[in-house]
Coordinates of C-alpha atoms in Angstrom, one line a residue:
X656 CA 14.2 25.7 61.0
X657 CA 16.2 25.7 64.4
X658 CA 16.3 22.8 66.9
X659 CA 17.7 23.2 70.6
X660 CA 18.7 20.1 72.5
X661 CA 18.5 20.7 76.4
X662 CA 20.2 18.4 78.9
X663 CA 19.5 18.3 82.7
X664 CA 21.8 16.7 85.0
X665 CA 20.9 15.1 88.8
X666 CA 21.6 18.5 90.4
X667 CA 19.2 20.4 88.1
X668 CA 21.8 22.1 86.1
X669 CA 21.3 22.3 82.5
X670 CA 22.7 22.9 79.1
X671 CA 21.7 23.3 75.7
X672 CA 23.0 23.3 71.9
X673 CA 21.1 24.5 68.9
X674 CA 21.1 23.1 65.3
X675 CA 19.8 24.6 62.3
X676 CA 18.0 22.5 59.6
X677 CA 17.9 24.1 56.1
X678 CA 14.6 22.8 54.4
X679 CA 14.8 22.9 50.5
X680 CA 11.6 23.0 48.7
X681 CA 10.7 19.9 47.0
X682 CA 11.1 20.0 43.1
X683 CA 8.1 19.1 41.3
X684 CA 8.3 16.9 38.0
X685 CA 7.0 18.6 34.7
X686 CA 3.2 18.4 33.8
X687 CA 3.4 17.2 30.3
X688 CA 0.5 17.2 27.7
X689 CA 0.9 15.0 24.4
X690 CA -2.4 16.3 22.9
X691 CA -5.8 14.7 22.1
X692 CA -6.3 11.3 20.7
X693 CA -7.5 11.5 17.1
X694 CA -8.2 9.8 13.6
X695 CA -6.2 10.2 10.4
X696 CA -6.0 8.7 7.1
X697 CA -2.8 6.8 6.0
X698 CA 0.3 7.8 4.2
X699 CA -0.3 11.7 5.6
X700 CA 1.6 13.9 7.7
X701 CA 0.0 13.7 11.2
X702 CA 0.7 16.4 13.8
X703 CA 2.0 15.7 17.3
X704 CA 1.4 18.7 19.5
X705 CA 2.4 18.5 22.9
X706 CA 4.1 20.8 25.6
X707 CA 5.0 20.8 29.2
X708 CA 4.8 23.1 32.4
X709 CA 7.3 23.3 35.3
X710 CA 6.0 25.2 38.3
X711 CA 9.3 25.3 40.0
X712 CA 11.9 25.4 37.2
X713 CA 12.2 25.2 33.5
X714 CA 11.8 22.5 30.8
X715 CA 15.1 21.6 29.4
X716 CA 14.4 18.8 26.9
X717 CA 11.5 16.9 24.9
X718 CA 11.5 13.4 23.6
X719 CA 8.8 11.7 21.4
X720 CA 8.9 8.0 21.5
X721 CA 6.6 5.3 19.7
X722 CA 5.1 2.9 22.0
X723 CA 3.0 0.6 19.7
X724 CA 1.6 0.1 16.2
X725 CA 3.3 -0.2 12.8
X726 CA 6.5 1.8 13.0
X727 CA 6.2 5.5 11.9
X728 CA 8.8 8.2 11.2
X729 CA 8.8 11.1 13.7
X730 CA 10.3 14.2 12.0
X731 CA 11.8 15.6 15.1
X732 CA 11.5 13.6 18.1
X733 CA 13.2 16.2 20.3
X734 CA 10.7 19.0 19.4
X735 CA 7.4 19.5 21.6
X736 CA 5.3 20.0 18.6
X737 CA 6.5 17.9 15.5
X738 CA 4.9 15.7 12.6
X739 CA 4.9 11.8 12.1
X740 CA 4.5 10.2 8.7
X741 CA 1.6 7.5 8.9
X742 CA 2.1 4.3 7.5
X743 CA 0.2 2.4 4.8
X744 CA -2.2 0.3 6.4
X745 CA -4.7 -2.5 5.3
X746 CA -7.0 -2.1 8.2
X747 CA -7.7 0.4 10.9
X748 CA -4.6 0.6 12.9
X749 CA -3.9 2.3 16.4
X750 CA -0.4 4.0 16.9
X751 CA 0.6 5.4 20.2
X752 CA 3.2 7.9 21.2
X753 CA 4.6 9.3 24.4
X754 CA 6.2 12.8 24.9
X755 CA 8.6 12.9 28.1
X756 CA 9.8 16.4 29.3
X757 CA 12.9 16.8 31.5
X758 CA 13.3 19.8 33.8
X759 CA 16.4 21.6 34.9
X760 CA 16.5 19.6 38.1
X761 CA 16.4 16.2 36.1
X762 CA 13.0 15.2 37.0
X763 CA 10.7 14.0 34.1
X764 CA 7.0 13.7 33.3
X765 CA 5.4 12.0 30.4
X766 CA 2.0 11.8 28.6
X767 CA 0.6 9.8 25.9
X768 CA -1.6 10.1 22.7
X769 CA -3.0 7.6 20.2
X770 CA -3.5 8.1 16.6
X771 CA -6.1 5.9 14.7
X772 CA -5.0 5.5 11.2
X773 CA -7.6 4.7 8.7
X774 CA -6.8 3.3 5.2
X775 CA -8.1 5.4 2.3
X776 CA -11.1 4.0 0.6
X777 CA -10.3 2.9 -3.0
X778 CA -12.7 3.8 -5.7
X779 CA -14.4 0.9 -7.8
X780 CA -12.6 -0.3 -10.9
X781 CA -15.3 -0.3 -13.7
X782 CA -15.2 -2.0 -17.2
X783 CA -17.9 -0.5 -19.5
X784 CA -17.1 -3.4 -22.1
X785 CA -15.5 -3.2 -25.6
X786 CA -16.5 -1.1 -28.4
X787 CA -19.4 -2.3 -30.7
X788 CA -20.2 -2.2 -34.2
X789 CA -24.1 -2.7 -34.9
X790 CA -26.6 -2.2 -37.6
X791 CA -29.4 0.4 -37.3
X792 CA -32.5 -0.9 -35.5
X793 CA -30.7 -3.8 -33.9
X794 CA -30.8 -4.4 -30.1
X795 CA -27.6 -3.7 -28.4
X796 CA -26.5 -4.9 -25.1
X797 CA -24.1 -2.8 -23.1
X798 CA -22.3 -5.5 -20.7
X799 CA -20.5 -3.7 -18.0
X800 CA -18.7 -5.0 -14.9
X801 CA -16.8 -3.7 -12.0
X802 CA -15.0 -4.7 -8.7
X803 CA -14.3 -2.7 -5.4
X804 CA -10.9 -3.5 -4.0
X805 CA -11.7 -2.6 -0.4
X806 CA -15.6 -2.9 -0.1
X807 CA -18.6 -3.4 -2.2
X808 CA -20.3 -1.8 -5.0
X809 CA -23.7 -0.3 -4.2
X810 CA -25.3 1.4 -7.3
X811 CA -24.5 1.4 -11.0
X812 CA -25.6 4.2 -13.4
X813 CA -25.4 4.2 -17.3
X814 CA -25.6 7.5 -18.9
X815 CA -25.5 8.4 -22.7
X816 CA -22.6 11.0 -23.5
X817 CA -22.7 11.3 -27.2
X818 CA -24.7 10.6 -30.3
X819 CA -28.3 10.6 -31.2
X820 CA -30.4 9.9 -28.0
X821 CA -31.6 6.6 -27.0
X822 CA -33.7 5.0 -24.3
X823 CA -31.7 2.9 -22.1
X824 CA -33.2 -0.1 -20.3
X825 CA -31.8 -1.3 -16.9
X826 CA -29.8 1.8 -16.7
X827 CA -29.3 1.4 -13.1
X828 CA -27.5 -2.2 -13.4
X829 CA -24.1 -3.3 -14.8
X830 CA -25.8 -4.6 -18.1
X831 CA -28.0 -2.1 -20.1
X832 CA -29.6 -2.4 -23.3
X833 CA -31.1 0.0 -26.2
X834 CA -32.3 -0.2 -29.7
X835 CA -29.9 1.3 -32.3
X836 CA -31.4 4.4 -33.9
X837 CA -32.5 4.8 -37.5
X838 CA -29.8 7.0 -39.1
X839 CA -29.0 8.0 -42.6
X840 CA -25.3 8.0 -41.8
X841 CA -22.7 6.2 -39.8
X842 CA -22.8 7.7 -36.1
X843 CA -21.1 6.8 -32.8
X844 CA -22.9 6.5 -29.4
X845 CA -21.0 6.8 -26.2
X846 CA -21.9 5.7 -23.1
X847 CA -20.5 6.0 -19.5
X848 CA -20.9 3.5 -16.8
X849 CA -20.3 4.7 -13.3
X850 CA -20.0 2.6 -10.0
X851 CA -20.6 3.9 -6.7
X852 CA -18.9 1.7 -3.5
X853 CA -20.1 1.5 0.1
X854 CA -18.1 4.5 1.2
X855 CA -19.3 6.9 -1.5
X856 CA -16.3 6.7 -3.8
X857 CA -16.9 6.3 -7.4
X858 CA -15.4 5.0 -10.5
X859 CA -16.4 5.2 -14.3
X860 CA -15.5 3.8 -17.7
X861 CA -16.9 4.6 -21.2
X862 CA -17.7 2.4 -24.2
X863 CA -18.5 3.5 -27.9
X864 CA -21.2 1.9 -30.1
X865 CA -20.6 2.6 -33.9
X866 CA -24.1 2.5 -35.7
X867 CA -23.8 1.7 -39.3
X868 CA -26.5 3.4 -41.3
X869 CA -27.1 1.3 -44.5
X870 CA -28.2 -2.0 -45.1
X871 CA -27.0 -4.0 -48.2
X872 CA -28.3 -7.5 -49.2
X873 CA -25.7 -10.2 -49.2
X874 CA -23.5 -10.7 -52.4
X875 CA -23.6 -14.4 -53.3
X876 CA -21.2 -16.1 -55.9
X877 CA -22.0 -19.8 -57.0
X878 CA -18.6 -20.0 -58.7
X879 CA -17.8 -20.4 -62.5
X880 CA -19.7 -22.5 -64.8
X881 CA -18.3 -25.9 -65.3
X882 CA -18.4 -28.4 -68.2
X883 CA -18.0 -32.1 -66.9
X884 CA -18.0 -35.6 -68.2
X885 CA -21.0 -38.0 -67.3
X886 CA -20.4 -39.9 -63.8
X887 CA -17.7 -37.4 -62.9
X888 CA -17.7 -36.1 -59.4
X889 CA -18.4 -32.1 -59.4
X890 CA -17.1 -29.9 -56.8
X891 CA -19.1 -26.7 -56.5
X892 CA -17.8 -24.1 -54.4
X893 CA -19.8 -21.1 -53.6
X894 CA -19.1 -17.9 -51.7
X895 CA -20.8 -14.9 -50.4
X896 CA -20.2 -11.3 -48.8
X897 CA -22.3 -9.0 -46.7
X898 CA -21.4 -5.5 -47.0
X899 CA -22.8 -4.3 -43.9
X900 CA -21.8 -7.1 -41.3
X901 CA -19.6 -5.4 -38.6
X902 CA -16.0 -6.3 -39.2

């Protein structure tokens, strides 16, 4: 662009001079995109997919920085696309990151992305109870229990997995029952208790019930015969055993 300055004196004479102004184009900062916000589970490799455009130059460098939340390890902070190792969290946590791009004129632009980190649901811990030894035709109680470390148990289910079939009562609760079957030989019945939590995760445990087939009458022993004098104190020691009492 050329500008001319003209001067006129009192007699009407004029003189002028020209100057040239070179107008340089304004260098625009890069346009940066850090990606869309999203949700991911804890202790995973999450992606940071960013990039930048520069309409009047080139991008010469990138830099990822974490702005907030529990500290996380960015694999390559100088790459437009990289990964970050999400931390172990107890509750839902927000992590925010900024991508800054620098162009060949030194101008910078930035954009931010937020990752919502969710803790993984832990399955219920189930205890189906100890092994039992029972007699035929006896009433058997299956006393199970369970806890959920990060929620609540919403349903229970007992299922027989081995042995002669029996009918379970209260099979949809932690405690169930049945009548031991009439069998000719000792058998093992197996049962599995499954608990499901409020997020659909399940945990299971099994228990065995040993059913003894034969019933034997108790054996009594009154002790040996004794010969004593009149008016003498006599101690009688008896004992007994039951062959089919569970050990």
